[in-house]
Short mmCIF file of C-alpha atoms and ligand atoms in Angstrom, two decimals:
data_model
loop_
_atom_site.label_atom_id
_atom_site.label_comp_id
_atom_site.label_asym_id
_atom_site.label_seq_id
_atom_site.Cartn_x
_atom_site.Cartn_y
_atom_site.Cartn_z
CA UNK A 1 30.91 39.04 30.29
CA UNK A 2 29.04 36.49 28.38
CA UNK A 3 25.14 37.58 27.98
CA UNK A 4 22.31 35.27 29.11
CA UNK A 5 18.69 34.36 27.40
CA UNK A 6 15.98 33.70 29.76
CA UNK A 7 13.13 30.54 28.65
CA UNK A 8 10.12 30.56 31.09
CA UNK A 9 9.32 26.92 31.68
CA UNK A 10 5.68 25.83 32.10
CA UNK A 11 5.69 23.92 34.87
CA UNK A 12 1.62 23.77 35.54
CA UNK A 13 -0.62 26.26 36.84
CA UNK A 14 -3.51 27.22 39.31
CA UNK A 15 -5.97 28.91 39.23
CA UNK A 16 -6.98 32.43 41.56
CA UNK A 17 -9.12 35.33 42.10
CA UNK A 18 -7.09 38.54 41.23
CA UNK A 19 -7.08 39.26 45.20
CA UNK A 20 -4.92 36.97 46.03
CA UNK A 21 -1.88 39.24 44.64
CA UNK A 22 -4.34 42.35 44.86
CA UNK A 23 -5.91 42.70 47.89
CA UNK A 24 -8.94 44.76 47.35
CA UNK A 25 -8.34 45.66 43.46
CA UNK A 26 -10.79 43.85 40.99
CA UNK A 27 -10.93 40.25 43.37
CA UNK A 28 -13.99 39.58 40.53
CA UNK A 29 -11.28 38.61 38.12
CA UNK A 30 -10.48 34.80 38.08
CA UNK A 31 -7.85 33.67 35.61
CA UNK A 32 -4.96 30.91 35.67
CA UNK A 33 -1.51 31.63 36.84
CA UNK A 34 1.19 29.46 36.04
CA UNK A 35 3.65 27.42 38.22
CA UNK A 36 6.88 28.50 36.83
CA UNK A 37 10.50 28.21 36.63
CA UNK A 38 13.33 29.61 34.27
CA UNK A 39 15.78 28.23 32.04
CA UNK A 40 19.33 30.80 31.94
CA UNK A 41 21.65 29.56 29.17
CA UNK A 42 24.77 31.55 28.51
CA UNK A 43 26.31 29.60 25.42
CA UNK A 44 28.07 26.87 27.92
CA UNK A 45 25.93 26.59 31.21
CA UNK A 46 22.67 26.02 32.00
CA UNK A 47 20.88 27.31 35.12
CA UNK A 48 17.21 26.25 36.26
CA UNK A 49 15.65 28.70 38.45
CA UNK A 50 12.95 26.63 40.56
CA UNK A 51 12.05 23.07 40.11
CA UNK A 52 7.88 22.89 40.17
CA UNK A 53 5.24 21.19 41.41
CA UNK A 54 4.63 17.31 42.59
CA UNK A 55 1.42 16.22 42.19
CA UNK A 56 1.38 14.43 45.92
CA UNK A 57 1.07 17.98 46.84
CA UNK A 58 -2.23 18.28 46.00
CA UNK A 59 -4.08 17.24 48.57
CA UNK A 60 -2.49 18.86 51.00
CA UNK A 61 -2.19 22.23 49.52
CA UNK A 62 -4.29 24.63 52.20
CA UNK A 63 -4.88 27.49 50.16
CA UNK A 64 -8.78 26.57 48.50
CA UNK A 65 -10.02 25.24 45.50
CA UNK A 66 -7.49 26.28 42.95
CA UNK A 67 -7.81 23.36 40.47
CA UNK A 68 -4.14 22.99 40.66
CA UNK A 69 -1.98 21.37 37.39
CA UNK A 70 1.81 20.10 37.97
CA UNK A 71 4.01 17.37 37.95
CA UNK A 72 7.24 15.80 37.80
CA UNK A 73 6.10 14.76 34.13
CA UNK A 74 5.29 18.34 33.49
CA UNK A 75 8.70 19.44 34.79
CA UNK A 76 10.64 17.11 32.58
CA UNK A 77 8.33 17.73 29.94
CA UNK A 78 9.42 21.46 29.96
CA UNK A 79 12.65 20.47 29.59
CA UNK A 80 12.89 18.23 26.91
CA UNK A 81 11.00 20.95 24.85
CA UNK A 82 14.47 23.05 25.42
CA UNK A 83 15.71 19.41 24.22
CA UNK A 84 17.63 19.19 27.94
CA UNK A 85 16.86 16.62 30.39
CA UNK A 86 18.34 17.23 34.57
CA UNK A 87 21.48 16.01 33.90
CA UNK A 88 21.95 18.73 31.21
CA UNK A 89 21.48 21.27 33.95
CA UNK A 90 24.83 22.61 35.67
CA UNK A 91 23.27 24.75 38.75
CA UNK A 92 20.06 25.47 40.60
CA UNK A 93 18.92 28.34 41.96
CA UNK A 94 15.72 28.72 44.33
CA UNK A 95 13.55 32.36 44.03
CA UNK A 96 12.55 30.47 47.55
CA UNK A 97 10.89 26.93 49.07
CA UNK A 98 7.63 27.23 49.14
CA UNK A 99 6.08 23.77 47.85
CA UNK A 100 5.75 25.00 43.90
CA UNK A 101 9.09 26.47 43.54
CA UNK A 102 11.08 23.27 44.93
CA UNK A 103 8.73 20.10 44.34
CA UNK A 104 11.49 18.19 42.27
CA UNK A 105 14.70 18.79 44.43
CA UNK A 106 15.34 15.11 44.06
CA UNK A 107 15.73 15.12 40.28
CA UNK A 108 18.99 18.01 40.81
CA UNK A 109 21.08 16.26 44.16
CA UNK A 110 24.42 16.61 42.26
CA UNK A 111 23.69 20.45 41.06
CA UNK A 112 25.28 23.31 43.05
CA UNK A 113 22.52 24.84 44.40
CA UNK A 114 21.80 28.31 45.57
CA UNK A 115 18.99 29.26 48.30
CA UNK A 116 19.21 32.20 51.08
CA UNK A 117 20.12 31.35 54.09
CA UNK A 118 17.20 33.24 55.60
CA UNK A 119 14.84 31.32 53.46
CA UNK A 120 16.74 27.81 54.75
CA UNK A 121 15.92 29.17 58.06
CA UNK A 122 12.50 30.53 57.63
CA UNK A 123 11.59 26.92 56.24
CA UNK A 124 13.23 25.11 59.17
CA UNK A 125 11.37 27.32 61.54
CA UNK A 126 8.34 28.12 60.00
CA UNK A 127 5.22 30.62 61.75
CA UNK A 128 2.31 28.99 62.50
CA UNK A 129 0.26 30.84 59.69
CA UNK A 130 2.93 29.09 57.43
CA UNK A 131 2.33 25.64 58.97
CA UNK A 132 -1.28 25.97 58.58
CA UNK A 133 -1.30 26.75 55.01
CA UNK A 134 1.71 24.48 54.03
CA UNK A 135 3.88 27.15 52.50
CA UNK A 136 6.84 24.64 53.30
CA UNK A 137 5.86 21.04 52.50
CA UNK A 138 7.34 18.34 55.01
CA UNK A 139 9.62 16.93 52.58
CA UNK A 140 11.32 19.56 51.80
CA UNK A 141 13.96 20.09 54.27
CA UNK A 142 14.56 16.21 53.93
CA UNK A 143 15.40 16.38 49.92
CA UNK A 144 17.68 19.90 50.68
CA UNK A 145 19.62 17.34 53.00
CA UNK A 146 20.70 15.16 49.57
CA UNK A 147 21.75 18.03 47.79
CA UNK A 148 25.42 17.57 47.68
CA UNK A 149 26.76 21.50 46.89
CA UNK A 150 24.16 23.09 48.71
CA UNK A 151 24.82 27.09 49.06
CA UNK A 152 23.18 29.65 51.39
CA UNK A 153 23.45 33.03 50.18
CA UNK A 154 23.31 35.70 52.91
CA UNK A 155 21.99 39.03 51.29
CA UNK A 156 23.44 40.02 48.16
CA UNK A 157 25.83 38.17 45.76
CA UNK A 158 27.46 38.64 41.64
CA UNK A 159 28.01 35.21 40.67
CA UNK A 160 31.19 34.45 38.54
CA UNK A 161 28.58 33.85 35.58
CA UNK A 162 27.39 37.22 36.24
CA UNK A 163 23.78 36.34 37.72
CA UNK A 164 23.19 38.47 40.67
CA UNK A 165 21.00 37.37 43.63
CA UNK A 166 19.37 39.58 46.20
CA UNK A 167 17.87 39.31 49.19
CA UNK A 168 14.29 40.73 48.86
CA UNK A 169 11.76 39.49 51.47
CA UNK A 170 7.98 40.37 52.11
CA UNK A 171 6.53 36.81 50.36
CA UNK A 172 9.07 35.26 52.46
CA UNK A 173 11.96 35.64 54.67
CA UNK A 174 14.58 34.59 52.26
CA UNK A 175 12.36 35.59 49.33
CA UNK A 176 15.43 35.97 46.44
CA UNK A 177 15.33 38.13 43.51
CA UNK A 178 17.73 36.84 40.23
CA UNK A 179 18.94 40.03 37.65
CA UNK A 180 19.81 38.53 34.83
CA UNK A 181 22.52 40.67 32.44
CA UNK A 182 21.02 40.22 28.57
CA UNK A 183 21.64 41.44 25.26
CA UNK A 184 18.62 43.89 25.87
CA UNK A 185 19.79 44.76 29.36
CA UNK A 186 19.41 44.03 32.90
CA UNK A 187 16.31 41.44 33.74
CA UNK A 188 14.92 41.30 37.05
CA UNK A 189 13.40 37.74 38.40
CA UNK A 190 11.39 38.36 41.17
CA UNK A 191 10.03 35.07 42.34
CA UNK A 192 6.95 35.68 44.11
CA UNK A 193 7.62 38.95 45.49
CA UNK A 194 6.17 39.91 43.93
CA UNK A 195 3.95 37.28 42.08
CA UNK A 196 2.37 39.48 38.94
CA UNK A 197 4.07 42.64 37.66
CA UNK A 198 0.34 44.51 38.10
CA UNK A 199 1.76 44.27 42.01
CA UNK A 200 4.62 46.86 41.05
CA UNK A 201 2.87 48.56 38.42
CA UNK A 202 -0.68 48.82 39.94
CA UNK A 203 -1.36 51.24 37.09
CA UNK A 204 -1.21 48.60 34.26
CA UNK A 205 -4.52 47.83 32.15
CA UNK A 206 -3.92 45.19 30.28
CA UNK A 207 -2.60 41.15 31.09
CA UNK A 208 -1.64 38.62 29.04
CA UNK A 209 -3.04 35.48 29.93
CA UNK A 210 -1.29 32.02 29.36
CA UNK A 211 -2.87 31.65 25.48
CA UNK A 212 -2.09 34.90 24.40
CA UNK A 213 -5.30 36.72 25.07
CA UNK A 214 -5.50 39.52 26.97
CA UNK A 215 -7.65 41.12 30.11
CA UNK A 216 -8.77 44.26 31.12
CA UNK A 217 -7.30 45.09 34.75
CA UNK A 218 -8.78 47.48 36.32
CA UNK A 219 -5.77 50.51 36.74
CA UNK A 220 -4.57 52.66 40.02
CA UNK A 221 -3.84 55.39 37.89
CA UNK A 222 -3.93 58.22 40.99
CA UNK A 223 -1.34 57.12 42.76
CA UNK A 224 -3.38 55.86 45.55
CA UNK A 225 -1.59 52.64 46.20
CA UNK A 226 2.23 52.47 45.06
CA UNK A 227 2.42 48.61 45.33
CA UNK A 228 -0.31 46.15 45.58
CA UNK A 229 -0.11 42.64 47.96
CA UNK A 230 -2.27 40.06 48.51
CA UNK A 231 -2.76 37.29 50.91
CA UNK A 232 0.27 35.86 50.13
CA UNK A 233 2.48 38.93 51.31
CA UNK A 234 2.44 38.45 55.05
CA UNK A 235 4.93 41.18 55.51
CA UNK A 236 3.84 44.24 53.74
CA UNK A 237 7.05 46.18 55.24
CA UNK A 238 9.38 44.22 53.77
CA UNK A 239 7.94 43.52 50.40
CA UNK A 240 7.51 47.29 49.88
CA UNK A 241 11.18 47.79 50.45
CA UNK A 242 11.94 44.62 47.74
CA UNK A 243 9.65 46.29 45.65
CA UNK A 244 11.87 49.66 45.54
CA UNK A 245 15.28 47.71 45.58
CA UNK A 246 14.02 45.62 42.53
CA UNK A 247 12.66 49.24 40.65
CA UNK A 248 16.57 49.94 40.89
CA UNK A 249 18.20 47.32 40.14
CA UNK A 250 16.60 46.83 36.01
CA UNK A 251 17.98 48.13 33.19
CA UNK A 252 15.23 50.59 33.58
CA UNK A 253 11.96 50.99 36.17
CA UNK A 254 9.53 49.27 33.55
CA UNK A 255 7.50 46.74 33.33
CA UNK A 256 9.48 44.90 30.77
CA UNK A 257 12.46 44.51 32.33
CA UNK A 258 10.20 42.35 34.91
CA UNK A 259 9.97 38.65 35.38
CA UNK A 260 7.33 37.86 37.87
CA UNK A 261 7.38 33.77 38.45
CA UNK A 262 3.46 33.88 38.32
CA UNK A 263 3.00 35.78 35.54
CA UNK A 264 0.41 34.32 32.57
CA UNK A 265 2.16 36.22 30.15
CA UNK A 266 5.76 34.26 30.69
CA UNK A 267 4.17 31.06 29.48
CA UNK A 268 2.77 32.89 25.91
CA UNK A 269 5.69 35.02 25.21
CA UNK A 270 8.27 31.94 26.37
CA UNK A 271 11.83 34.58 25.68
CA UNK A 272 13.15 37.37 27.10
CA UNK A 273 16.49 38.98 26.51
ZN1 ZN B 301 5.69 31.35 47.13
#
């Protein structure tokens, strides 16, 4: 099996009190987050997880004042630091669809690309708390139409590549989780679910922000919560369960063997594996 290396792609950013992947821990702490996506190269293909933001989104995002950065520009800008442009990519894959995973669908119609069928559905059909905050922009479902090899995965899969993708919901329905087989073992992507690794390791102090400098978070050390979630985990049963299935499926239950799509950190430290 041919080992991959990961590239975290800066794809813009946003910026958010620490509640809103927290709950009730430290919501004093404001920092940017990054809109992100992932480059997987294995020597002779190369896979782009999530395609960013559009900056017609703006306006319409419904989740506050989070001075929001990200573009097609930015996207392709990302790229051609890698020195790739679309046409260099061979296959998409989609953590899920809310509007700053999937903004630039358009610039990858002739890419196979993977999505969860429950996600496909969840997006078609969304809940009213969805509609309201425009998880799912309305263009969406009309770019996945032009995508010529689209693929809904139903649960979990081990690509021919050797990428695995699960089925880990709690963010989303179709929420999907990417391990990633490297030199240095297994990597787990999560997507959003969760967003920051402090969610699965609530008893981290430390976070490295986007320019290398670090924070102070403030620790669960007793074992009080296991997991945190924030607003943007409507279903706390679900994620939980994700949560354990991802612990088990790294090369080892620590934080870094974690890829969270959110994470500052991704955008300093660039490599993994
Ligand atoms: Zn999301």
């Amino acid at each position: 099996m041919k080992y991959w290396k990961i590239t975290a792609l800066y794809y813009g950013q946003l910026t958010l009190s620490r509640a809103a992947f927290s709950g009730t821990v430290q919501p004093e702490l404001v920092t940017d987050y990054p809109f992100g996506g992932f480059l997987l190269q294995n020597g002779s293909e190369n896979v782009l997880v999530d395609t960013g933001m559009r900056e017609s989104y703006y306006e319409k995002m419904a989740i506050g004042d989070v001075n929001p950065i990200g573009s097609t520009e930015i996207l392709l800008e990302a790229l051609a630091k890698e020195g790739l442009t679309p046409a260099d990519i061979d296959t998409v894959i989609y953590s899920h669809l809310h509007y700053d995973h999937c903004g630039n669908i358009d610039l990858f119609y002739d890419k196979p690309t993977y999505v969860q069928k429950k996600e496909y559905n969840n997006m078609m059909n969304p809940y009213s708390f969805q509609t309201a905050r425009m998880d799912y922009f309305p263009d969406t479902p009309g770019m996945l139409a032009k995508v010529k090899n689209l693929i809904f995965v139903d649960g979990d899969i081990k690509l021919s590549n050797g990428l695995e993708l699960y089925l880990t919901p709690g963010h989303s329905q179709g929420s999907q989780t990417i391990v990633v087989p490297t030199e240095k073992g297994r990597y787990v992507l999560t997507g959003d679910n969760p967003s920051a690794k402090y969610c699965l390791f609530p008893w981290l102090d430390k976070m490295t922000l986007m320019d290398g400098t670090t924070v102070d978070l403030t620790p669960i050390t007793d074992g009080s919560l296991k997991f945190l979630t924030g607003v943007f985990v409507p279903d706390q049963f679900s994620s939980y369960d994700s949560y354990y299935k991802q612990l088990a499926l790294a090369e080892k239950p620590i934080p870094e063997y974690f890829i969270c799509n959110h994470e500052p950190e991704n955008i300093f430290r660039k490599y993994f594996g």
